[in-house]
mmCIF file of C-alpha atoms and ligand atoms in Angstrom:
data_model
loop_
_atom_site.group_PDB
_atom_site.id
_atom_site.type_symbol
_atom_site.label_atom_id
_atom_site.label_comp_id
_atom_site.label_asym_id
_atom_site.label_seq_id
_atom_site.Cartn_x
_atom_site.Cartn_y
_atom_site.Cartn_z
ATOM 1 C CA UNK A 29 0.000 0.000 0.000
ATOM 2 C CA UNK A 30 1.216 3.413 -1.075
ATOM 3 C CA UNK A 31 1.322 5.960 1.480
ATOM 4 C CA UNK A 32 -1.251 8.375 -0.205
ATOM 5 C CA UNK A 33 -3.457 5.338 0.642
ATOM 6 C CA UNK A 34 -2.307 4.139 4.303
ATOM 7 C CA UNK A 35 -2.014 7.951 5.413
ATOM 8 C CA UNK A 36 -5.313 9.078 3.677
ATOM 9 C CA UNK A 37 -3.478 12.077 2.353
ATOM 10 C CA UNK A 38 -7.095 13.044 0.216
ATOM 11 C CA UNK A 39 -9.133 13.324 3.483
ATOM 12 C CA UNK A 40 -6.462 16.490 4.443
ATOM 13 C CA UNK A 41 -8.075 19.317 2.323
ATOM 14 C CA UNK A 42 -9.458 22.270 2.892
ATOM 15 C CA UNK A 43 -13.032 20.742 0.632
ATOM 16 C CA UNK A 44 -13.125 17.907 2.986
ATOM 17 C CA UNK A 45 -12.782 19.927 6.314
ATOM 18 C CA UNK A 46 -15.903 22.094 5.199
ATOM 19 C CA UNK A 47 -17.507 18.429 4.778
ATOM 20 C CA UNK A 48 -16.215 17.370 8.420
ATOM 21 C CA UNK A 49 -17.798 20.679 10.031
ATOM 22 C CA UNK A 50 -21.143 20.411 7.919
ATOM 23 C CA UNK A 51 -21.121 16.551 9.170
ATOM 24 C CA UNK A 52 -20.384 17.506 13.271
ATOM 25 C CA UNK A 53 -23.111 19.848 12.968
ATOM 26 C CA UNK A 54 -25.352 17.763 12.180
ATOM 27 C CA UNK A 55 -24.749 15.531 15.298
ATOM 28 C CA UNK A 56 -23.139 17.402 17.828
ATOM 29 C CA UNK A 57 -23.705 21.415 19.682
ATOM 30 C CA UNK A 58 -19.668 22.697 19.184
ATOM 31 C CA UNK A 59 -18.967 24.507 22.568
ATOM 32 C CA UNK A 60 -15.981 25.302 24.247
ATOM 33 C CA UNK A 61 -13.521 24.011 26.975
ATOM 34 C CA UNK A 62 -14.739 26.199 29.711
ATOM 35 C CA UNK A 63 -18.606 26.217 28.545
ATOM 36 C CA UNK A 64 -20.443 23.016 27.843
ATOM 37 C CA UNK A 65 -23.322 20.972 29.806
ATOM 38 C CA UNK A 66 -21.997 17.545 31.097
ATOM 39 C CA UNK A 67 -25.144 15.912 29.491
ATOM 40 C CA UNK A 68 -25.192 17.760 25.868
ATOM 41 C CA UNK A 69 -23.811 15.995 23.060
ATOM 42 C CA UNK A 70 -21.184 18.695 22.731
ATOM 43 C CA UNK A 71 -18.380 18.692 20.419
ATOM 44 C CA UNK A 72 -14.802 21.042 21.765
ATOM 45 C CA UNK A 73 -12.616 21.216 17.982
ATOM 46 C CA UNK A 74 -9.513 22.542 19.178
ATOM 47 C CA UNK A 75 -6.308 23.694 16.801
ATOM 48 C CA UNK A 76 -2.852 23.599 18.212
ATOM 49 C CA UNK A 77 -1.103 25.890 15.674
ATOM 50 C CA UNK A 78 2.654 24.634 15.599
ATOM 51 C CA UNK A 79 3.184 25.598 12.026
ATOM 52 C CA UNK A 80 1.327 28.115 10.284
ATOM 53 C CA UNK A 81 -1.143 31.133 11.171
ATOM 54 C CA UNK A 82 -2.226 31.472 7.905
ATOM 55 C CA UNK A 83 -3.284 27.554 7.835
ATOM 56 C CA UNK A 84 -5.029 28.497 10.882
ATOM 57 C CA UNK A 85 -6.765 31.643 9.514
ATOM 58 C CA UNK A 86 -8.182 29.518 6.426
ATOM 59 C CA UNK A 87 -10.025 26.481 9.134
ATOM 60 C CA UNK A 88 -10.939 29.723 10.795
ATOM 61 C CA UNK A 89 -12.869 31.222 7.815
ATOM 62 C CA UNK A 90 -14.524 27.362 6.890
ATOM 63 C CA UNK A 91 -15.709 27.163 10.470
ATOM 64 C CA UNK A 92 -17.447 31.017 10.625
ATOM 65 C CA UNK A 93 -19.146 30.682 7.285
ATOM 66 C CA UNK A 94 -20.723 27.350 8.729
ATOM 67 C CA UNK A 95 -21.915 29.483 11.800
ATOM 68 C CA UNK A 96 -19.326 27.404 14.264
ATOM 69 C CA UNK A 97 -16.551 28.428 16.469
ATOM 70 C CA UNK A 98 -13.333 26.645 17.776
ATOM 71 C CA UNK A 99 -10.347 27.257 19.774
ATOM 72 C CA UNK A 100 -6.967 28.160 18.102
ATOM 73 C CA UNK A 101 -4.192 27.395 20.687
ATOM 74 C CA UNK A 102 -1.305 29.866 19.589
ATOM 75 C CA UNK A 103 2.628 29.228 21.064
ATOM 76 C CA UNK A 104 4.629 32.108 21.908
ATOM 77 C CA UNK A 105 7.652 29.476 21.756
ATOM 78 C CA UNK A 106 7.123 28.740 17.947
ATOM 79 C CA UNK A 107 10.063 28.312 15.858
ATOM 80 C CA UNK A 108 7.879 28.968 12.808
ATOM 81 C CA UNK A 109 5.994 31.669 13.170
ATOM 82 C CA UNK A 110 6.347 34.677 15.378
ATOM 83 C CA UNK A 111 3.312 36.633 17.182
ATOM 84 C CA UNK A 112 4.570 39.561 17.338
ATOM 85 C CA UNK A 113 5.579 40.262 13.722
ATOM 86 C CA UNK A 114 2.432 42.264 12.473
ATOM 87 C CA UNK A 115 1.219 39.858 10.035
ATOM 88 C CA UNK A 116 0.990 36.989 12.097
ATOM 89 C CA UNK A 117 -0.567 39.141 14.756
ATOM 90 C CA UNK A 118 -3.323 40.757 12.384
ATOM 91 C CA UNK A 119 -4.195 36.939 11.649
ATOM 92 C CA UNK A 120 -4.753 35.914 15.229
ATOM 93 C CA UNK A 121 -6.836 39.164 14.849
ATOM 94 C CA UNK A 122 -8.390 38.277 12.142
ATOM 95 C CA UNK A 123 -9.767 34.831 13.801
ATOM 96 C CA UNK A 124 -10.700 36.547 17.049
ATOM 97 C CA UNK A 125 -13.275 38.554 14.845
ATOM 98 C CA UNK A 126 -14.269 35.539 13.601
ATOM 99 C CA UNK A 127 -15.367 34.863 16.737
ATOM 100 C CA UNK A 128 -13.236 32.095 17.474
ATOM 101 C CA UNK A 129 -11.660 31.569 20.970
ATOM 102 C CA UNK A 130 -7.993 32.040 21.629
ATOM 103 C CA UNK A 131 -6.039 29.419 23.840
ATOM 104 C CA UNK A 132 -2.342 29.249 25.006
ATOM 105 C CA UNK A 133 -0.315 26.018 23.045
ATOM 106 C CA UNK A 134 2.519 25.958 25.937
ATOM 107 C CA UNK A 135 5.930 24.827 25.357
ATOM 108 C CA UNK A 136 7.056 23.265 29.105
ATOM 109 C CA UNK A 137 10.138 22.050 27.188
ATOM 110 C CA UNK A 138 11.499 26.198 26.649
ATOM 111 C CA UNK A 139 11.889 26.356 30.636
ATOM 112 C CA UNK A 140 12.580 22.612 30.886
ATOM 113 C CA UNK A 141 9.437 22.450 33.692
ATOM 114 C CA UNK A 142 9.500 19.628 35.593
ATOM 115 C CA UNK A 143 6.899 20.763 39.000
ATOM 116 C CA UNK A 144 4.037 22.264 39.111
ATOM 117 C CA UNK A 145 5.098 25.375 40.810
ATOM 118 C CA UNK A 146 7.091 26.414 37.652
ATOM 119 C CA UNK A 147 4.409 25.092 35.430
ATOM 120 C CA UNK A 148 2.021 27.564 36.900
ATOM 121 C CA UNK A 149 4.795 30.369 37.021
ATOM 122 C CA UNK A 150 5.456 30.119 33.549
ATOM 123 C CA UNK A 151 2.038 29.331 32.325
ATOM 124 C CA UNK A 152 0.405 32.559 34.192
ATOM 125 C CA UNK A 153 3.404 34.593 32.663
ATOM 126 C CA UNK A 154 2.564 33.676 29.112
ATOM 127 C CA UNK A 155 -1.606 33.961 29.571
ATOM 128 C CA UNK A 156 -0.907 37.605 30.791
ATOM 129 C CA UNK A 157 1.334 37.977 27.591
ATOM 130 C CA UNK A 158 -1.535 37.042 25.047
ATOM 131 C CA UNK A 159 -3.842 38.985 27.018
ATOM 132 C CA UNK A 160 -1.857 42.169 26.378
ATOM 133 C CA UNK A 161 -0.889 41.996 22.690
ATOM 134 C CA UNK A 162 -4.143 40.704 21.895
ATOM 135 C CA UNK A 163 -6.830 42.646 24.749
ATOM 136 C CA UNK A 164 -8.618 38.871 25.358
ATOM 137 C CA UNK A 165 -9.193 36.778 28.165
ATOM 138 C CA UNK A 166 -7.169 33.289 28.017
ATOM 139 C CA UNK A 167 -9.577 30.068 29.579
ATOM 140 C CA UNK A 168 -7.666 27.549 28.369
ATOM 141 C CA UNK A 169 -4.339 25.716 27.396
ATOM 142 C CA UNK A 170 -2.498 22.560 26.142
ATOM 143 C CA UNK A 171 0.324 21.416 25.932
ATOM 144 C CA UNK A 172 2.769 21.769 23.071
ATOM 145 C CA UNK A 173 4.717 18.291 22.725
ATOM 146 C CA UNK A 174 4.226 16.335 25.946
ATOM 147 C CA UNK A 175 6.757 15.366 28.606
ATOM 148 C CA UNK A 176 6.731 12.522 31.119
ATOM 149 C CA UNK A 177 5.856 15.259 33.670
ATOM 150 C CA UNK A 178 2.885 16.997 31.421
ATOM 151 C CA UNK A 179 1.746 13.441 31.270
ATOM 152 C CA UNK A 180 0.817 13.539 34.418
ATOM 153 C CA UNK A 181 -0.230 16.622 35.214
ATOM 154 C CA UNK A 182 -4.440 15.791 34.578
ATOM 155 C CA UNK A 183 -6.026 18.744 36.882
ATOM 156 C CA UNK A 184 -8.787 20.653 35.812
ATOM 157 C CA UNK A 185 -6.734 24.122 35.922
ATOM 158 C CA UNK A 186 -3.330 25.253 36.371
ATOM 159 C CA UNK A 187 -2.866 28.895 36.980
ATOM 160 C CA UNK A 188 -6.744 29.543 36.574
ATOM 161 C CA UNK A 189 -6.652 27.804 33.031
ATOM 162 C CA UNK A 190 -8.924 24.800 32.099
ATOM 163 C CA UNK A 191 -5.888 21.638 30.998
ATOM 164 C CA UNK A 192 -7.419 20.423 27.790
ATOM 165 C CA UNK A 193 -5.443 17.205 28.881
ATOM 166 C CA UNK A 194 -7.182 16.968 32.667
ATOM 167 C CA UNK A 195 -8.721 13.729 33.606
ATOM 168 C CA UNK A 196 -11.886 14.526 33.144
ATOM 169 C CA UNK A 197 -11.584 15.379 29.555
ATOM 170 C CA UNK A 198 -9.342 12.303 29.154
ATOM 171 C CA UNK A 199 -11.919 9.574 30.742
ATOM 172 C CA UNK A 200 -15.429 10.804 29.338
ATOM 173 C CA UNK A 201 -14.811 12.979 26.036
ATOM 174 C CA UNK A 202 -13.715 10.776 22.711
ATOM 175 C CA UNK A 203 -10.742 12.250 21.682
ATOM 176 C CA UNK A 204 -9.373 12.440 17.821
ATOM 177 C CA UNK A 205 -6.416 13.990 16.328
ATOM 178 C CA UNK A 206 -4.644 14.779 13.345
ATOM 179 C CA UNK A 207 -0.991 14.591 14.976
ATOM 180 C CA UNK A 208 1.853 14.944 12.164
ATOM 181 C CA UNK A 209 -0.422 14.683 9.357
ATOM 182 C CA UNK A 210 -2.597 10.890 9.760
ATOM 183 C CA UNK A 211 -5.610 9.873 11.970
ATOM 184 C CA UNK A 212 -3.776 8.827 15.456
ATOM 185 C CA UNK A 213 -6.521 6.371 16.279
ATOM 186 C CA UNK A 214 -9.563 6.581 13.976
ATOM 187 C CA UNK A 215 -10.407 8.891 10.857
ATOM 188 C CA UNK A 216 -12.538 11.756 11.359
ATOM 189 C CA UNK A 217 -14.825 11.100 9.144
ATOM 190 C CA UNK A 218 -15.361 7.998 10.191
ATOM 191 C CA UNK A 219 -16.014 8.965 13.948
ATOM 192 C CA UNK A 220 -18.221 11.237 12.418
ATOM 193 C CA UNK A 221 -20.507 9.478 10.493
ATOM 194 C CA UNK A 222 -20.650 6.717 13.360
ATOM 195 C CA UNK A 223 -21.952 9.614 15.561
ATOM 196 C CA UNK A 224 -21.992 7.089 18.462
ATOM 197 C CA UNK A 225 -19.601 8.980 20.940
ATOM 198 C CA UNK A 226 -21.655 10.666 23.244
ATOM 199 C CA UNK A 227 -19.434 14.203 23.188
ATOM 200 C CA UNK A 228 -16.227 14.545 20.907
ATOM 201 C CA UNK A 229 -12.396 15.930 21.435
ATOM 202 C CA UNK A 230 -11.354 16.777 17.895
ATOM 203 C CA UNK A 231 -7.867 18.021 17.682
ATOM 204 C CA UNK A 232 -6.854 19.246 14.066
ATOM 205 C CA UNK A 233 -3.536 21.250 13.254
ATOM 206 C CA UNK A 234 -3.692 23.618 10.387
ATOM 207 C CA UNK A 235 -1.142 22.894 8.598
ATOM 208 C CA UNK A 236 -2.108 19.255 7.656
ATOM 209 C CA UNK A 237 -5.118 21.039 5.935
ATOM 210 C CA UNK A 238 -4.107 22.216 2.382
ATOM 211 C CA UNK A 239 -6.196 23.165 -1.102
ATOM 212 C CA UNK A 240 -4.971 19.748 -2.950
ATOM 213 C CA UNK A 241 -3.727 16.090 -1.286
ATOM 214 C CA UNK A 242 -0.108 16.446 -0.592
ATOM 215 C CA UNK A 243 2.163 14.353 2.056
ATOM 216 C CA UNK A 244 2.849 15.628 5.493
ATOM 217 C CA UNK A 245 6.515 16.614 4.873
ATOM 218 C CA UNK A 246 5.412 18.459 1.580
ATOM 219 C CA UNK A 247 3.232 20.750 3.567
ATOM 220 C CA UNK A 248 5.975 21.204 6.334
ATOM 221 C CA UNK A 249 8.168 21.940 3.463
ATOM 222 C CA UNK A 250 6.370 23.997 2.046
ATOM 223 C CA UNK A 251 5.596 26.403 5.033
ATOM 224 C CA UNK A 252 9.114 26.785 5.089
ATOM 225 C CA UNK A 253 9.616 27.805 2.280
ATOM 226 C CA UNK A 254 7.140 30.138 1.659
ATOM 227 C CA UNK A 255 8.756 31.600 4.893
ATOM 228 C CA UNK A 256 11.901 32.136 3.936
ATOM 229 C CA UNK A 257 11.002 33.324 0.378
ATOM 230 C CA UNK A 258 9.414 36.449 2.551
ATOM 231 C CA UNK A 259 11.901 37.409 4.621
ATOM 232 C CA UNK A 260 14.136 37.619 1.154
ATOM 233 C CA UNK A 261 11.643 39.611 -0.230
ATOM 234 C CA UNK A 262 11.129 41.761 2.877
ATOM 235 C CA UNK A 263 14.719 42.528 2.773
ATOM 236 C CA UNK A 264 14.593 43.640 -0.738
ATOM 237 C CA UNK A 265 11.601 45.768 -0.670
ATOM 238 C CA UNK A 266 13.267 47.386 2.513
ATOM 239 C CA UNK A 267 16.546 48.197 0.440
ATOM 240 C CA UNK A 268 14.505 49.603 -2.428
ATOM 241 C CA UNK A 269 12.868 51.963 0.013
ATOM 242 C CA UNK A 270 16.027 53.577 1.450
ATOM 243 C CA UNK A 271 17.305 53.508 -1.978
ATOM 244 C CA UNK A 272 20.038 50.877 -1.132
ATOM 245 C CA UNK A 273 21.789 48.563 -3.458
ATOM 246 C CA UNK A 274 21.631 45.030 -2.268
ATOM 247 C CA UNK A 275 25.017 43.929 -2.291
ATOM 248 C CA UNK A 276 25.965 40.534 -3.181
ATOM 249 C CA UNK A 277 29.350 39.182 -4.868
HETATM 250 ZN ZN1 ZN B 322 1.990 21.671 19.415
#
């Protein structure tokens, strides 16, 4: 078997997430981490945005024009995108007037956290920085890239914000995810059109969600590259306004 085939590379595009959100609706109330009844059959779709804010911007714009909201989980610690260059903050922007909610993706592994007192030091420090650049309150977080101690850290809160990870999410809410590109346990679409979990965890990362099929390290790839082609071009443009030759050998 080819791994277009074993990896379901077709079910990643942008057509087929509108499909997937027309589908939950159908079954399932989409509510949010910090604002759902026990008894509904409530759906949380959360995006942990490791790669790309304009990936996240486009599941953004699918999810508003079918009339439901998510949570995009943004990290400050990103070594692909940077929050506080204007264009990636205008998109977060962008999807808070979309009316989606903003969460904290936090990267324990950047302070090398291994106790809770530092966990909610570090955690409270980078809530109050998204708060300020982006005038929002932050409910929620989860973790970016799990450690033996995040494992086992399963409270409800930590510094005030709801653990998307806490036991009680982990025992009674059906979790799926799209981690590096193919279905960790079962497809989406599959869980979907089963509708037989009671209330749904649905964990989808941007990036894996492209115009046409293409294989996870083509994507990754190609974020890169599209990256670095900007920040040539940004140096150009910048030498053609100060009238500046670019100097090369
Ligand atoms: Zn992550």
């Amino acid at each position: 078997m080819d791994n277009a085939t074993r990896y379901h590379f077709s079910d990643f595009t942008l057509s087929e997430y509108d499909l997937l959100i027309k589908k939950a609706k159908e079954d399932y109330i989409f509510r949010s981490f910090h604002d759902f009844g026990k008894d509904e059959r409530f759906i949380l779709w959360r995006h942990d945005v490791d790669f790309s804010m304009h990936a996240a911007r486009n599941l953004a714009q699918i999810e508003h024009q079918n009339g439901v909201k998510s949570t995009f989980f943004i990290l400050p610690h990103s070594e692909y995108y940077n929050l506080f260059e204007k264009e990636i903050t205008d998109l977060v922007k962008e999807i808070i007037a979309l009316g989606h909610e903003i969460g904290l993706h936090f990267d324990s592994h950047y302070y090398g956290i291994n106790n809770e007192k530092d966990l909610n030091k570090y955690l409270l420090q980078e809530k109050r920085w998204l708060e300020e650049i982006f005038k929002i309150d932050i409910k929620v977080f989860s973790f970016h890239v799990t450690t033996p101690f995040t494992m086992t850290c399963e409270a409800w809160t930590y510094a005030g914000l709801i653990n998307t990870y806490a036991s009680y999410f982990k025992e009674n809410v059906e979790y799926c995810s799209d981690s590096h590109g193919r279905w960790r346990f079962k497809r989406l679409k599959e869980l979907l059109a089963e509708a037989s979990a009671p209330c749904l965890h649905i964990l989808t990362h941007p990036e894996w969600w492209q115009q046409e099929p293409m294989s996870p390290w083509q994507k990754i790839d190609r974020c890169v590259s599209l990256r670095a082609e900007k920040n040539r071009e940004f140096y150009k443009a910048a030498l053609v306004k100060l009238n500046t030759p670019n100097i090369d050998w």
